[in-house]
Each structure stands twice: as C-alpha cells, then as structure tokens.
Tab-separated table of C-alpha atoms in Angstrom:
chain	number	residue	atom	x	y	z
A	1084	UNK	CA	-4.468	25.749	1.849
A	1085	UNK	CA	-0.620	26.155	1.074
A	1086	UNK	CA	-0.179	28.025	-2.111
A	1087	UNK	CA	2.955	26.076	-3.153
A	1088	UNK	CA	5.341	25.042	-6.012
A	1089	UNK	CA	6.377	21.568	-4.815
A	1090	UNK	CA	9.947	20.173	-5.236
A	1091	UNK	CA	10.371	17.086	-6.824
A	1092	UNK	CA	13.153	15.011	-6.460
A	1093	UNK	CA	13.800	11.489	-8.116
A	1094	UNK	CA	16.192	9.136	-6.661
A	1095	UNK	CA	17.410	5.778	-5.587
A	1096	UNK	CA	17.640	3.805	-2.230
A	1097	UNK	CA	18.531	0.476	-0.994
A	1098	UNK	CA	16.638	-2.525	1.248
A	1099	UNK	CA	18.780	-3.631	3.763
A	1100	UNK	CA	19.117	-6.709	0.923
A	1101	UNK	CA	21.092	-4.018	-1.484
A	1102	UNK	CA	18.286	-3.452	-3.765
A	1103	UNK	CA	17.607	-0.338	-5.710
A	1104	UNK	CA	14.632	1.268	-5.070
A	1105	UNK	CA	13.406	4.276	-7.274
A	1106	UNK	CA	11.294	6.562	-5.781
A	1107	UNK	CA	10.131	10.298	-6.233
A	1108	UNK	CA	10.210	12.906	-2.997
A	1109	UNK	CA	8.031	15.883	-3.125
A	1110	UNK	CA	7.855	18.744	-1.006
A	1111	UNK	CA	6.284	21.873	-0.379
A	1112	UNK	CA	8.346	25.089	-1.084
A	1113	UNK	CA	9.329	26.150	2.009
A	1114	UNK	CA	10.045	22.927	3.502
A	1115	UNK	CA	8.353	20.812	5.951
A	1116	UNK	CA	9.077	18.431	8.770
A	1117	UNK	CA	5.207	16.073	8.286
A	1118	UNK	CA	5.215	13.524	5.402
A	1119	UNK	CA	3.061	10.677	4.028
A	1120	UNK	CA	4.971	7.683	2.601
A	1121	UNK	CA	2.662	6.059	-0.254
A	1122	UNK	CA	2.982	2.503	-0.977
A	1123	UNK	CA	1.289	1.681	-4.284
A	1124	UNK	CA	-0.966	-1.768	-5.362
A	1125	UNK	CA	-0.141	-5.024	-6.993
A	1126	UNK	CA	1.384	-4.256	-10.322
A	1127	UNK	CA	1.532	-0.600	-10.138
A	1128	UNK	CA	3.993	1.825	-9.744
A	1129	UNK	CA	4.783	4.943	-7.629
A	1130	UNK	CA	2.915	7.049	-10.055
A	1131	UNK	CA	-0.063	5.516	-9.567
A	1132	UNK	CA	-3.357	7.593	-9.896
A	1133	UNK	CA	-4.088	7.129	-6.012
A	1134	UNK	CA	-0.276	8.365	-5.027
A	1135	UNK	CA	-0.214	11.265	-7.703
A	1136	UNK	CA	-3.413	13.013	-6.950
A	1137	UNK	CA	-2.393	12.198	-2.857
A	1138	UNK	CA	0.636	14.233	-3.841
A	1139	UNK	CA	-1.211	17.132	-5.019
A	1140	UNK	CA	-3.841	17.322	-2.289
A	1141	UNK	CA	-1.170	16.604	0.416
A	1142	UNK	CA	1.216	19.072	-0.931
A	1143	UNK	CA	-1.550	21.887	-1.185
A	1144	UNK	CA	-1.991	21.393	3.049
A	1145	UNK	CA	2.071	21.663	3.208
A	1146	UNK	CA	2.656	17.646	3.804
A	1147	UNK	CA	5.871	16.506	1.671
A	1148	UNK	CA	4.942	12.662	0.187
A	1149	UNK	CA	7.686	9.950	-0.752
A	1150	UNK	CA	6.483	7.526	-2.986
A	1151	UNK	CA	8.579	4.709	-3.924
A	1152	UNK	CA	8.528	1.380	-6.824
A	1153	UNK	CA	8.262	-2.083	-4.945
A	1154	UNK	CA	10.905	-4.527	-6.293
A	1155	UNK	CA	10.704	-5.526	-9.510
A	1156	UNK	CA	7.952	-3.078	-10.473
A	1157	UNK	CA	7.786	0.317	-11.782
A	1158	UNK	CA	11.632	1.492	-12.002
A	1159	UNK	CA	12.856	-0.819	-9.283
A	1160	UNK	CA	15.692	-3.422	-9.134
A	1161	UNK	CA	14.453	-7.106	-9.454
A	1162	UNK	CA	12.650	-9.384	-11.812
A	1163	UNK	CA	8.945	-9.072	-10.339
A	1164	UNK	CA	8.830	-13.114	-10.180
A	1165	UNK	CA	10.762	-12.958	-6.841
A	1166	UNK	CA	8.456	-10.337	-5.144
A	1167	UNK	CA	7.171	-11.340	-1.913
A	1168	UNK	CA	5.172	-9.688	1.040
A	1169	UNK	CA	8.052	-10.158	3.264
A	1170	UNK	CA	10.842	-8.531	0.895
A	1171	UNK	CA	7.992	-5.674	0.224
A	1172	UNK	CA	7.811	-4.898	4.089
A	1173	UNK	CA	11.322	-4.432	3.814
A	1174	UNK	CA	11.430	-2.033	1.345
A	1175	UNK	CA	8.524	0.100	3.216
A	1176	UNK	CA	10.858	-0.027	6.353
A	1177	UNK	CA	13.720	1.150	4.337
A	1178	UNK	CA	11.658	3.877	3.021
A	1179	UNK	CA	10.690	4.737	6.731
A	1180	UNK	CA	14.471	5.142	8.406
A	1181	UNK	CA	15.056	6.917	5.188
A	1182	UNK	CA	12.508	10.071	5.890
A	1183	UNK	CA	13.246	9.867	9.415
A	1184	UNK	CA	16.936	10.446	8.325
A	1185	UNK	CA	16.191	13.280	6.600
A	1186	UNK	CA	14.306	14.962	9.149
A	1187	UNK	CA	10.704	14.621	8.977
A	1188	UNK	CA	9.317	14.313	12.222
A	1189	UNK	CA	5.632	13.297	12.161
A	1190	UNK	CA	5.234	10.251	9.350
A	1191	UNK	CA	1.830	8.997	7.979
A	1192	UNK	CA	1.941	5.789	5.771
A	1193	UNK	CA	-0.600	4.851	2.900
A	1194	UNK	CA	-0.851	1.793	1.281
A	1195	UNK	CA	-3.205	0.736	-1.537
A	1196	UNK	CA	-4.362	-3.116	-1.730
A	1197	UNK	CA	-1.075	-5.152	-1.578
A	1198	UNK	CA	0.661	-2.266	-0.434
A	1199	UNK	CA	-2.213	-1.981	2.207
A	1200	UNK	CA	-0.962	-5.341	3.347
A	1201	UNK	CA	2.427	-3.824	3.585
A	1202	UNK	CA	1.771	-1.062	5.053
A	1203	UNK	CA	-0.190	-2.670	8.077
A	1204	UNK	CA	2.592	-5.335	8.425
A	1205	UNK	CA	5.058	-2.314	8.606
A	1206	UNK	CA	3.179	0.053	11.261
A	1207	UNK	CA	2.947	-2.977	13.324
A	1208	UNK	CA	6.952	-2.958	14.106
A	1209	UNK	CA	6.911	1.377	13.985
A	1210	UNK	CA	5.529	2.710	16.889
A	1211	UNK	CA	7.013	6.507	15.223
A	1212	UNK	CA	4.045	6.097	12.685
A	1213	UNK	CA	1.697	9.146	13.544
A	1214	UNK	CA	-1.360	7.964	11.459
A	1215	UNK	CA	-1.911	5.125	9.101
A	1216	UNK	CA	-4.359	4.884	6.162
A	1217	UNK	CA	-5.271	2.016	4.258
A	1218	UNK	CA	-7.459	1.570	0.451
A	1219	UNK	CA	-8.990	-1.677	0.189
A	1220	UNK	CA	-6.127	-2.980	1.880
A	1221	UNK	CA	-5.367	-7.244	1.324
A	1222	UNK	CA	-4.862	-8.464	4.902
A	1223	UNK	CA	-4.563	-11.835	4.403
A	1224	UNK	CA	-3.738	-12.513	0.386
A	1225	UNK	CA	-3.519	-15.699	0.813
A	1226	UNK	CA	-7.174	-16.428	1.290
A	1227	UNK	CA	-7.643	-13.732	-1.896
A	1228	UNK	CA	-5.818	-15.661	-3.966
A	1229	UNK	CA	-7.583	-19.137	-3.114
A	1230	UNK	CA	-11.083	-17.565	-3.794
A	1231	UNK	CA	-9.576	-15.915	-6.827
A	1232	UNK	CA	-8.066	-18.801	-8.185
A	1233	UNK	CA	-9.574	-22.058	-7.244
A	1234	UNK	CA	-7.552	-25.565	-6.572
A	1235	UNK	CA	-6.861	-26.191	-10.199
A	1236	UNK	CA	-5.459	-22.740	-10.968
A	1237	UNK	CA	-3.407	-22.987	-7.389
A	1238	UNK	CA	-1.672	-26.176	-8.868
A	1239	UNK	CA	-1.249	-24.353	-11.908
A	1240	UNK	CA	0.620	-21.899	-10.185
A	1241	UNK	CA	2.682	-24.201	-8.184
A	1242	UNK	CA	3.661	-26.695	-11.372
A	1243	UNK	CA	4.326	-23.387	-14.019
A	1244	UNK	CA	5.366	-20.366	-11.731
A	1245	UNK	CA	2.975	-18.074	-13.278
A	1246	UNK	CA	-0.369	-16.707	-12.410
A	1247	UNK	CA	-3.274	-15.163	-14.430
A	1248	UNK	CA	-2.910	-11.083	-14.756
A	1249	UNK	CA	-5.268	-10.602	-11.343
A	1250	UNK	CA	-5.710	-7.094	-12.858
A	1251	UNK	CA	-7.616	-8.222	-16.435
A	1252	UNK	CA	-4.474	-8.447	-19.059
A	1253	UNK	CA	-4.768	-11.340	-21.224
A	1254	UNK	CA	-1.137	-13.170	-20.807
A	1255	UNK	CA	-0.191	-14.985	-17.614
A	1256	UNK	CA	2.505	-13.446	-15.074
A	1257	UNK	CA	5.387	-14.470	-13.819
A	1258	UNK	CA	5.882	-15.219	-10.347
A	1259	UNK	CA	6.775	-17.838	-8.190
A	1260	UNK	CA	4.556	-19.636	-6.060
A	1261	UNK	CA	6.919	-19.225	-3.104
A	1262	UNK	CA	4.956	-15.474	-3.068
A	1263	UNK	CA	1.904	-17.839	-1.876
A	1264	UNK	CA	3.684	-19.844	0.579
A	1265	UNK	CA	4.873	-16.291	1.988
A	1266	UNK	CA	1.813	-14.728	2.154
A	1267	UNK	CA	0.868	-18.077	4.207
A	1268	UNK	CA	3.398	-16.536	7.061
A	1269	UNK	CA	2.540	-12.565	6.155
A	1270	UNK	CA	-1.704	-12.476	7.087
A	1271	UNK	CA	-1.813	-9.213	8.796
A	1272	UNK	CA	-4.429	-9.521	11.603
A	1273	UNK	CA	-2.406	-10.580	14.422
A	1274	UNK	CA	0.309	-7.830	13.706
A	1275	UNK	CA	-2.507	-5.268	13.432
A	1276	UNK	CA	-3.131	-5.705	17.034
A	1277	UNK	CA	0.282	-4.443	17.550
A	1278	UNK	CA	-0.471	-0.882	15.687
A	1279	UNK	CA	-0.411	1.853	17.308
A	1280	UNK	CA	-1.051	4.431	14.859
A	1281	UNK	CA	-4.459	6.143	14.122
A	1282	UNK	CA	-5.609	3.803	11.357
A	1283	UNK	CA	-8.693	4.725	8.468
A	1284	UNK	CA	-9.555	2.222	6.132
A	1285	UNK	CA	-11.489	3.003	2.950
A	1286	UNK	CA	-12.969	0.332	0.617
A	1287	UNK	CA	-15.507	-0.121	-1.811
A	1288	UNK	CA	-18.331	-2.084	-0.826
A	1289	UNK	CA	-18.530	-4.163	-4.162
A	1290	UNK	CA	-14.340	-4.701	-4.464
A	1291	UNK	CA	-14.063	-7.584	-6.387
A	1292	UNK	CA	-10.662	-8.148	-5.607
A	1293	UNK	CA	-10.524	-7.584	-1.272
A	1294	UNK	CA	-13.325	-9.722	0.901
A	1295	UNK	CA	-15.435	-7.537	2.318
A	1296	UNK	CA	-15.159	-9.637	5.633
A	1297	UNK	CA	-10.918	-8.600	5.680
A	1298	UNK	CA	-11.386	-5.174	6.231
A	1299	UNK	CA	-14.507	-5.250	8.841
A	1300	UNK	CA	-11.902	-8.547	10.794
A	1301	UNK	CA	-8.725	-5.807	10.258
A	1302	UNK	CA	-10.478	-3.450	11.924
A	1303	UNK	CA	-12.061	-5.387	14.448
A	1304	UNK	CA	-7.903	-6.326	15.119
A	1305	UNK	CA	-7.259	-2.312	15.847
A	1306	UNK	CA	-6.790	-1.063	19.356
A	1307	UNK	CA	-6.281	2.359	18.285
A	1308	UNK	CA	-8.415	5.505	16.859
A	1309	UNK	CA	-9.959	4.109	14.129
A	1310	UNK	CA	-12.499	4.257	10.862
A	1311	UNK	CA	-14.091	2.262	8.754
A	1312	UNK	CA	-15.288	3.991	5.641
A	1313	UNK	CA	-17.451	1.681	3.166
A	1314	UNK	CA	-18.433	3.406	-0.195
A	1315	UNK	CA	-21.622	2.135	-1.242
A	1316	UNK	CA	-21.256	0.222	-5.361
A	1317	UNK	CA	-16.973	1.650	-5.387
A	1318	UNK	CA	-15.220	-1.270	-7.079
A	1319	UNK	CA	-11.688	-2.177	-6.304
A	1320	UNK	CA	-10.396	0.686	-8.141
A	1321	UNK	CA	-13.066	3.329	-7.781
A	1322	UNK	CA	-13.566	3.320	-11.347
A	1323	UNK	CA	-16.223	6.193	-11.013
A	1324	UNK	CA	-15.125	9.614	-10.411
A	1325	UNK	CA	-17.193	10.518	-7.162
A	1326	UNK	CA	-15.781	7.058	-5.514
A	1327	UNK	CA	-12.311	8.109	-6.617
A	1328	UNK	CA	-12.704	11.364	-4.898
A	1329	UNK	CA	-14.691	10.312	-2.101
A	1330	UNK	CA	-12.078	7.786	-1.077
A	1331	UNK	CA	-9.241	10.095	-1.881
A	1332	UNK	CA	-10.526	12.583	0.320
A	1333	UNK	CA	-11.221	10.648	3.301
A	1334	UNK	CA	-7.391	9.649	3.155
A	1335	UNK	CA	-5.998	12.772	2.659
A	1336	UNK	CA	-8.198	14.186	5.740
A	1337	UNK	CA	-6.813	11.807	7.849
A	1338	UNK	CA	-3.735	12.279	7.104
A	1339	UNK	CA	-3.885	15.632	7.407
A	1340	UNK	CA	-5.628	15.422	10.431
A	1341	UNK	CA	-3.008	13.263	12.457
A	1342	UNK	CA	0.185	14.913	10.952
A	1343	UNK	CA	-0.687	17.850	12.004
C-alpha cells in the first residue's frame, strides 16, 4: 500500500452543452498517471458512500479518482427535472477528455445503478477505457421503471411530470417523463457488445431496485474479460456492512488490477 496524503481539488467543468459540472479530483502525493472516474446513482451526489470510501481505498494503492455531480444533482448546474440518460452520458464523456487532458494515461470508470447505465453507455464509444466496473448497474431503466411503477403510475407520470421518490422519501419528484421516453432509446445491451474494456459487475442478489435478469443479459452482452459477482441477501444498497465491503472490495481489486 501507498502511504499517502491525497490532494484534493474541487472544481468546475462543462458538457459540451455548457453546463457546469462540480466535481472533486483526488490524488496521491506524489502524483500519478492511473485514475478511476466514479459516476454516482440516481439521486446522489459525488460524495456518495460508494465514491468516498473508493477514494480512500484507491488512493491508498496510488490511483487518483475524479468524481463528479450529474446535472441537476449534488452541486451541478440544472434543475434535476430535465435529467436524462443521454445528457448524463455526456457529462461522463466530458469527464473522460477531461482526465485524459490532464495526463492520466490508464482510465478505469465506475458507475453505481443509473450511473452504471452511464457508465456502460460511455465505455461503449471509449475504446481508451482500461477497465470498467459496474454496482448493480440499470441497463435498461426503462423496463425498471415499468415494473416499479405499474400502468397507472406511468400515466401519472406522463399527465403530472413527477414520479414517486424511487429511493423511499415521502413527496413526489420532479421530472419529466421525456427521461422515460429517453431511456426507451438509451437500453444498454446492444452498446455493451461494443465494450472493450475489462468489465466486473457486482450486485446484490435480492436488489430490489435492478432485475436480477439485467445484469446476468449485460453480461451475457460482454465480449471482453469479464465477472459476475452476485452477493448472496445484499440489497440495492448493501445496507449491511460485510455486503458494503464485500462489494467495495471486489471493485477496487479490479480496478486496481487493470490500471495497473
């Protein structure tokens, strides 16, 4: 292990839109040309628990992270009602030619859930990716949202613009059901058979958020090195500590493995 005191630098960016992005780069003292570029969950932020104990395990084997806010979430630009997959990808490709400007030569990318979907979407047009990890990742969140939702709540959504809090708050969300018809266009298995990345993907085997059968299809899709790591009882956010670790540890392995 590195013994280091990791920089941490908080800035902005911009989508090839013009959007602000906020996002936080830390780096091992020393410096380092291998980084992992974390893209968080459905209505979470940057400093999510997943990217922030990433960041400390990653920095420990000297790998720099860059963790960034989706529009309209955490410190972002944008009212989150106008979020969708497509605009997200863009943002994750931003992100991308914005490490590889500053120098980093071997680039993992992690996404969690949505940003799983992301993230797979994304490695499918970067063939510079040197590994790609994935938690519970939504490939097609579309279907998700029908099985979560039903017919009546989907016309809901399409007369009101707002959706139930998919993460357990109490008041409905904002966001416009033009996200749905976009994730209609943005289902991720065809474009995974374009990756060409090493590709793990973890998920809990009772998620009750992610089919089971997207992940087991997703990697079906993969031509390249590949694992499939189901946690026996993990939920969709590894509420228990050993499933937390367990999964974080696989990821950070991997990533460590293939930026190496």
């Amino acid at each position: 292990m590195v013994q280091s005191h990791p920089v941490e630098t908080h800035d902005w960016y911009h989508d090839a839109p013009g959007h602000r992005i906020s996002s936080i780069l830390t780096t091992p003292d020393g410096g380092t040309e291998r980084i992992a570029v974390l893209c968080h969950g459905f209505l979470s932020s940057k400093t999510s628990s997943t990217n922030n104990t990433l960041t400390r395990m990653l920095i420990e084997r000297g790998i720099a992270t860059f963790r960034f806010d989706f529009f309209g979430q955490g410190d972002s630009q944008g009212p989150f009602e106008e979020i969708t997959t497509t605009l997200a990808v863009g943002q994750a490709l931003a992100a991308l030619d914005l490490v590889t400007q500053q120098g980093y030569r071997r680039i993992g990318l992690m996404g969690s859930s949505f940003g799983g979907l992301v993230s797979i979407l994304t490695a499918a047009q970067r063939p510079d990716l040197a590994c790609l990890a994935l938690k519970c990742p939504v490939v097609d969140f579309a279907e998700e949202l029908r099985l979560g939702f039903g017919d009546k709540e989907l016309a809901r959504w399409k007369a009101t613009d707002t959706i139930p809090n998919i993460m357990g708050g109490p008041d409905r969300i904002a966001l416009r059901y033009a996200f749905y018809e976009d994730c209609l266009r943005r289902i991720a298995y065809e474009p995974a058979r374009s990756i060409t990345a090493p590709t793990v993907i973890v998920q809990g085997e009772q998620d009750e958020h992610v089919p089971l059968h997207q992940s087991r299809r997703l990697y079906d899709a993969l031509h390249v090195k590949k694992h499939l790591e189901l946690l026996p009882g993990a939920d969709h956010q590894f509420t228990k500590r050993e499933d937390f670790t367990r999964m974080t540890n696989v990821i950070a392995d991997w990533l460590t493995e293939h930026l190496a």
